[in-house]
Structures are given as structure tokens and as C-alpha cells.
Tab-separated table of C-alpha atoms in Angstrom:
chain	number	residue	atom	x	y	z
A	1	UNK	CA	-9.590	-20.034	-29.342
A	2	UNK	CA	-11.157	-22.174	-31.373
A	3	UNK	CA	-12.757	-24.077	-28.398
A	4	UNK	CA	-14.444	-20.737	-27.915
A	5	UNK	CA	-16.309	-20.946	-30.772
A	6	UNK	CA	-17.092	-25.166	-30.142
A	7	UNK	CA	-19.497	-24.400	-26.748
A	8	UNK	CA	-17.290	-23.817	-23.768
A	9	UNK	CA	-18.759	-21.996	-20.815
A	10	UNK	CA	-16.415	-18.814	-20.538
A	11	UNK	CA	-17.326	-18.559	-17.375
A	12	UNK	CA	-16.900	-22.016	-15.905
A	13	UNK	CA	-15.096	-21.358	-12.291
A	14	UNK	CA	-12.143	-23.837	-10.855
A	15	UNK	CA	-8.953	-24.656	-11.282
A	16	UNK	CA	-5.502	-22.142	-10.132
A	17	UNK	CA	-6.761	-19.016	-11.032
A	18	UNK	CA	-10.631	-19.219	-10.885
A	19	UNK	CA	-11.475	-18.391	-14.185
A	20	UNK	CA	-10.356	-18.113	-17.908
A	21	UNK	CA	-11.133	-14.124	-18.176
A	22	UNK	CA	-8.963	-13.845	-14.621
A	23	UNK	CA	-6.288	-16.504	-15.892
A	24	UNK	CA	-5.854	-14.494	-19.274
A	25	UNK	CA	-6.006	-10.829	-17.260
A	26	UNK	CA	-3.073	-12.171	-14.770
A	27	UNK	CA	-0.709	-12.749	-17.793
A	28	UNK	CA	-1.475	-9.822	-19.854
A	29	UNK	CA	-2.670	-11.839	-22.795
A	30	UNK	CA	-4.972	-9.054	-23.804
A	31	UNK	CA	-6.013	-10.694	-27.286
A	32	UNK	CA	-7.479	-13.334	-25.241
A	33	UNK	CA	-9.252	-10.971	-22.324
A	34	UNK	CA	-10.919	-9.043	-25.488
A	35	UNK	CA	-12.010	-12.208	-26.929
A	36	UNK	CA	-13.371	-13.736	-23.618
A	37	UNK	CA	-14.976	-10.306	-22.867
A	38	UNK	CA	-16.868	-10.673	-26.345
A	39	UNK	CA	-18.142	-13.698	-25.463
A	40	UNK	CA	-20.164	-12.707	-22.653
A	41	UNK	CA	-17.408	-13.263	-19.753
A	42	UNK	CA	-18.844	-11.934	-16.533
A	43	UNK	CA	-16.379	-9.034	-15.645
A	44	UNK	CA	-16.833	-9.189	-11.853
A	45	UNK	CA	-16.743	-12.582	-11.768
A	46	UNK	CA	-15.169	-14.050	-8.254
A	47	UNK	CA	-12.546	-16.502	-8.006
A	48	UNK	CA	-8.693	-17.962	-6.964
A	49	UNK	CA	-6.080	-16.002	-5.174
A	50	UNK	CA	-6.562	-12.763	-6.746
A	51	UNK	CA	-10.064	-12.335	-6.249
A	52	UNK	CA	-11.301	-11.113	-9.323
A	53	UNK	CA	-9.843	-10.142	-13.196
A	54	UNK	CA	-8.955	-6.682	-12.376
A	55	UNK	CA	-7.634	-7.160	-8.982
A	56	UNK	CA	-5.748	-9.671	-11.091
A	57	UNK	CA	-4.353	-7.011	-13.884
A	58	UNK	CA	-4.334	-4.476	-11.328
A	59	UNK	CA	-1.636	-5.909	-8.862
A	60	UNK	CA	0.898	-6.926	-12.072
A	61	UNK	CA	0.571	-3.153	-13.581
A	62	UNK	CA	-0.906	-5.059	-16.789
A	63	UNK	CA	-2.348	-1.474	-18.079
A	64	UNK	CA	-3.907	-2.267	-20.900
A	65	UNK	CA	-6.014	-4.992	-19.703
A	66	UNK	CA	-7.160	-3.197	-16.541
A	67	UNK	CA	-8.432	-0.847	-19.580
A	68	UNK	CA	-10.562	-3.205	-21.374
A	69	UNK	CA	-11.864	-4.725	-17.707
A	70	UNK	CA	-13.116	-0.917	-17.042
A	71	UNK	CA	-14.731	0.064	-20.302
A	72	UNK	CA	-16.481	-3.347	-19.764
A	73	UNK	CA	-18.059	-2.345	-16.735
A	74	UNK	CA	-15.181	-4.274	-14.463
A	75	UNK	CA	-16.250	-2.698	-10.625
A	76	UNK	CA	-13.583	-0.839	-9.496
A	77	UNK	CA	-14.301	-1.334	-5.936
A	78	UNK	CA	-14.735	-4.643	-5.674
A	79	UNK	CA	-13.426	-6.927	-2.732
A	80	UNK	CA	-11.002	-9.814	-2.705
A	81	UNK	CA	-7.706	-11.178	-2.980
A	82	UNK	CA	-4.801	-10.559	-0.453
A	83	UNK	CA	-3.980	-6.817	-1.495
A	84	UNK	CA	-7.989	-6.447	-0.655
A	85	UNK	CA	-9.180	-4.502	-4.071
A	86	UNK	CA	-7.573	-3.662	-7.520
A	87	UNK	CA	-6.712	0.157	-6.466
A	88	UNK	CA	-4.430	-1.514	-3.145
A	89	UNK	CA	-2.838	-4.161	-5.412
A	90	UNK	CA	-1.143	-1.397	-7.723
A	91	UNK	CA	-0.213	1.308	-5.037
A	92	UNK	CA	1.301	-1.934	-3.485
A	93	UNK	CA	3.267	-2.614	-6.292
A	94	UNK	CA	4.143	1.022	-7.309
A	95	UNK	CA	1.835	0.756	-10.779
A	96	UNK	CA	1.726	4.425	-10.909
A	97	UNK	CA	-0.607	4.334	-14.827
A	98	UNK	CA	-2.770	1.832	-13.350
A	99	UNK	CA	-3.814	3.947	-9.633
A	100	UNK	CA	-4.116	6.690	-11.622
A	101	UNK	CA	-6.982	4.717	-13.943
A	102	UNK	CA	-7.945	3.067	-11.118
A	103	UNK	CA	-8.696	6.818	-9.819
A	104	UNK	CA	-10.015	8.114	-12.505
A	105	UNK	CA	-12.709	5.676	-12.652
A	106	UNK	CA	-13.780	6.173	-9.091
A	107	UNK	CA	-11.817	4.115	-6.462
A	108	UNK	CA	-12.194	4.521	-3.250
A	109	UNK	CA	-9.136	5.963	-1.662
A	110	UNK	CA	-9.480	5.136	1.571
A	111	UNK	CA	-11.222	1.638	1.200
A	112	UNK	CA	-10.068	-0.434	4.335
A	113	UNK	CA	-8.948	-3.845	4.391
A	114	UNK	CA	-6.038	-6.371	3.771
A	115	UNK	CA	-3.037	-7.042	5.332
A	116	UNK	CA	-2.088	-3.100	5.014
A	117	UNK	CA	-5.022	-1.857	5.684
A	118	UNK	CA	-5.380	0.724	2.727
A	119	UNK	CA	-3.764	2.059	-0.240
A	120	UNK	CA	-1.309	4.976	0.951
A	121	UNK	CA	0.034	2.455	3.800
A	122	UNK	CA	0.990	-0.146	1.289
A	123	UNK	CA	2.173	2.803	-1.284
A	124	UNK	CA	3.926	4.489	1.539
A	125	UNK	CA	5.534	0.868	3.194
A	126	UNK	CA	6.925	0.469	-0.421
A	127	UNK	CA	8.436	3.549	-1.013
A	128	UNK	CA	5.982	4.826	-4.096
A	129	UNK	CA	6.475	8.677	-4.041
A	130	UNK	CA	4.891	8.638	-7.484
A	131	UNK	CA	1.654	6.473	-6.166
A	132	UNK	CA	2.071	8.352	-2.674
A	133	UNK	CA	1.482	11.546	-4.096
A	134	UNK	CA	-1.526	10.614	-6.552
A	135	UNK	CA	-3.308	8.858	-3.410
A	136	UNK	CA	-2.596	12.003	-1.237
A	137	UNK	CA	-4.182	14.683	-4.684
A	138	UNK	CA	-6.963	12.086	-4.246
A	139	UNK	CA	-7.971	12.891	-0.801
A	140	UNK	CA	-6.640	9.838	0.776
A	141	UNK	CA	-6.317	10.187	4.874
A	142	UNK	CA	-3.336	10.376	5.815
A	143	UNK	CA	-3.623	9.289	9.500
A	144	UNK	CA	-5.570	6.727	8.901
A	145	UNK	CA	-5.050	3.880	11.178
A	146	UNK	CA	-4.487	-0.118	10.017
A	147	UNK	CA	-1.830	-2.960	9.063
A	148	UNK	CA	1.134	-4.490	10.624
A	149	UNK	CA	2.833	-0.628	11.393
A	150	UNK	CA	0.123	1.443	12.444
A	151	UNK	CA	0.048	4.404	9.681
A	152	UNK	CA	1.041	4.831	6.305
A	153	UNK	CA	4.211	7.805	8.419
A	154	UNK	CA	4.829	4.586	10.280
A	155	UNK	CA	5.349	2.123	7.713
A	156	UNK	CA	7.346	4.473	5.226
A	157	UNK	CA	9.638	5.932	8.726
A	158	UNK	CA	10.541	2.652	9.585
A	159	UNK	CA	11.763	1.721	5.999
A	160	UNK	CA	13.777	4.604	5.686
A	161	UNK	CA	11.373	5.946	2.446
A	162	UNK	CA	12.863	9.737	3.524
A	163	UNK	CA	10.661	11.436	0.122
A	164	UNK	CA	7.693	9.772	1.443
A	165	UNK	CA	7.649	10.674	4.981
A	166	UNK	CA	8.136	14.428	3.676
A	167	UNK	CA	5.055	14.075	1.600
A	168	UNK	CA	3.165	12.673	4.274
A	169	UNK	CA	4.143	15.215	6.696
A	170	UNK	CA	3.706	17.547	4.299
A	171	UNK	CA	-0.214	16.962	4.233
A	172	UNK	CA	-0.253	16.759	7.963
A	173	UNK	CA	0.727	13.428	9.268
A	174	UNK	CA	0.227	12.987	13.294
A	175	UNK	CA	4.507	12.718	14.403
A	176	UNK	CA	3.344	11.465	17.451
A	177	UNK	CA	0.378	8.961	16.658
A	178	UNK	CA	0.327	5.645	18.459
A	179	UNK	CA	0.171	2.708	17.620
A	180	UNK	CA	2.065	-0.683	15.898
A	181	UNK	CA	5.060	-2.461	18.050
A	182	UNK	CA	7.237	0.234	18.333
A	183	UNK	CA	4.327	2.174	19.482
A	184	UNK	CA	5.023	5.589	17.867
A	185	UNK	CA	7.208	6.672	14.517
A	186	UNK	CA	10.213	8.208	16.072
A	187	UNK	CA	11.048	5.264	17.773
A	188	UNK	CA	10.494	3.220	14.626
A	189	UNK	CA	13.359	5.255	12.847
A	190	UNK	CA	15.371	5.395	15.365
A	191	UNK	CA	15.715	1.858	15.830
A	192	UNK	CA	16.579	1.436	12.085
A	193	UNK	CA	18.947	4.394	12.401
A	194	UNK	CA	17.291	6.398	9.476
A	195	UNK	CA	19.174	9.595	10.770
A	196	UNK	CA	17.469	11.910	8.037
A	197	UNK	CA	13.893	10.146	8.789
A	198	UNK	CA	14.736	10.775	12.688
A	199	UNK	CA	15.545	14.333	11.586
A	200	UNK	CA	12.609	15.346	10.080
A	201	UNK	CA	10.394	14.018	12.330
A	202	UNK	CA	12.469	15.832	15.425
A	203	UNK	CA	11.858	19.037	12.924
A	204	UNK	CA	7.765	18.267	13.003
A	205	UNK	CA	7.549	17.902	16.977
A	206	UNK	CA	8.115	14.532	17.480
A	207	UNK	CA	8.074	13.367	21.118
A	208	UNK	CA	11.726	12.792	21.784
A	209	UNK	CA	10.741	10.583	24.912
A	210	UNK	CA	7.687	9.196	24.426
A	211	UNK	CA	7.400	5.515	26.433
A	212	UNK	CA	6.172	2.785	25.393
A	213	UNK	CA	6.673	-0.118	22.502
A	214	UNK	CA	9.508	-2.979	22.198
A	215	UNK	CA	12.272	-0.479	23.200
A	216	UNK	CA	10.471	1.809	25.861
A	217	UNK	CA	11.632	4.869	23.912
A	218	UNK	CA	13.130	5.771	20.912
A	219	UNK	CA	16.948	6.435	22.944
A	220	UNK	CA	16.833	2.823	23.941
A	221	UNK	CA	16.075	1.258	20.352
A	222	UNK	CA	18.852	3.453	18.253
A	223	UNK	CA	21.416	2.553	21.401
A	224	UNK	CA	20.311	-0.873	21.428
A	225	UNK	CA	21.226	-1.149	17.550
A	226	UNK	CA	24.600	1.267	17.828
A	227	UNK	CA	23.184	3.838	15.602
A	228	UNK	CA	25.082	7.008	17.426
A	229	UNK	CA	24.341	9.623	15.055
A	230	UNK	CA	20.766	8.654	15.756
A	231	UNK	CA	21.837	8.648	19.571
A	232	UNK	CA	23.423	12.265	19.582
A	233	UNK	CA	20.109	13.833	17.782
A	234	UNK	CA	17.904	12.233	20.732
A	235	UNK	CA	20.056	13.718	22.877
A	236	UNK	CA	20.469	17.295	21.353
A	237	UNK	CA	16.971	17.026	21.435
A	238	UNK	CA	16.908	16.514	25.181
A	239	UNK	CA	16.146	12.695	25.388
A	240	UNK	CA	15.987	11.804	29.081
A	241	UNK	CA	19.442	9.665	28.860
A	242	UNK	CA	17.709	7.872	32.003
A	243	UNK	CA	14.316	7.009	31.087
A	244	UNK	CA	13.325	3.682	32.073
């Protein structure tokens, strides 16, 4: 790092990463991060595909770097990058230690933006049950809408993450909420043949004959994919075999 002592601009912008601090944070070079910060690097500078240094470090799970950035005043709710903010990025990757650090620093658990809508949705869609538990414990809105799947319950159900589904249901997730390409969560789980999830949803009062979406209803979704066990469960719960 002799270049720093020869007058290099520590906050120069440009290149793939946007700035030096972001580059070092992303690649977990904690000694370099410390030197850059000591030389006056702007901890909240925006640039590159990752938006800012905190986002970059959080997305990779670099806990030590995250702590250094936070200690230097990094904005825990700064917006930027594909996942919108640091909490969202860490949640989507299942970095539970980093998620805990960000929440303890006041990260907005219900911030909306990005491809998944919010942190709870992001964690649920990837089956990160420990992160989901932390977010719910900090007051994440279990029925918040957004993203491709509509909400966290639908995302977890379509992917078959039964443990996450159970946690969301226990926190009051609306089992009949509408939205997304499958319209409802039962149709999403039925189309993928996730029989354990289907059973949980039905036990929570999912409407077995709800209409709409890509397949029309859950029975058609399961039948079209040959999921015989799911079809049997739906019929046992009164699915209309002649529904159009």
C-alpha cells in the first residue's frame, strides 16, 4: 500500500468495483480496508455493481469487514446494488452472523426494493431458516408483498422449504393471500409436488378450490405434473374435480 503514502486519491471513482474501499471490502482484504479507512476513505461512497462497501462485504458474509465499516459510520440502510441494501443482500445469501450485526445496528427489517422485495422474502426464497427466524424476531412483516413470488410464504412454499413455511405460518402468514404467477400459495406448492408443504397449508385453512393463476386451481396444477400424492390430499379436502 505504498501508493497511499505517495498521494493516491483514496476516494477515486471508476473501474469494475467503483472505488478501492468497495473492492477491498468485497474481496475480504480486511487489512487493506483498515488502511483505506485510516486514510480517509468515504465509507458510504457509492459506485460499481455492489452499490457501496457495506453492501459488498455483507453480500459475501465478510463479518470482520462489515464490523469495521459499521464502526466507521457506514449507513446500514444505504440503498444500492442488485439487492437494494446490505440486510437484503446478507439475508439472500444466508449470512446469519452478518444479518445479526446489521439488525443490531438498526437495519430496516421491512425495507422494500430489489428483485425479492424485502429481506424476509429473500431469505425465505432460499430456505435460510436461521435468517428467517432472526428477521421475524425483529418484526419483519410476514405478509409484505413484492418480488416475483408475491410474498415470503409463497416463495418458501414453491421451493418446498417446509421449515421456513412453518415459521411463517406460525407468525400469521396469510395462507390465502393472492398474487404472483400461481395466484395463491397452495397452487404454487401443488404445482411442484411439495406434499409436506401442501399438507401444512391445508391444515392452516388454505382454500382448496381457489381459482386463478397459471393452472386455474391447485388440483389442476398437481394433476398436470402427475403429483399423485398431492392430488389425493386435495381431493380428500374437497377439491372440485370438475372445476374449470
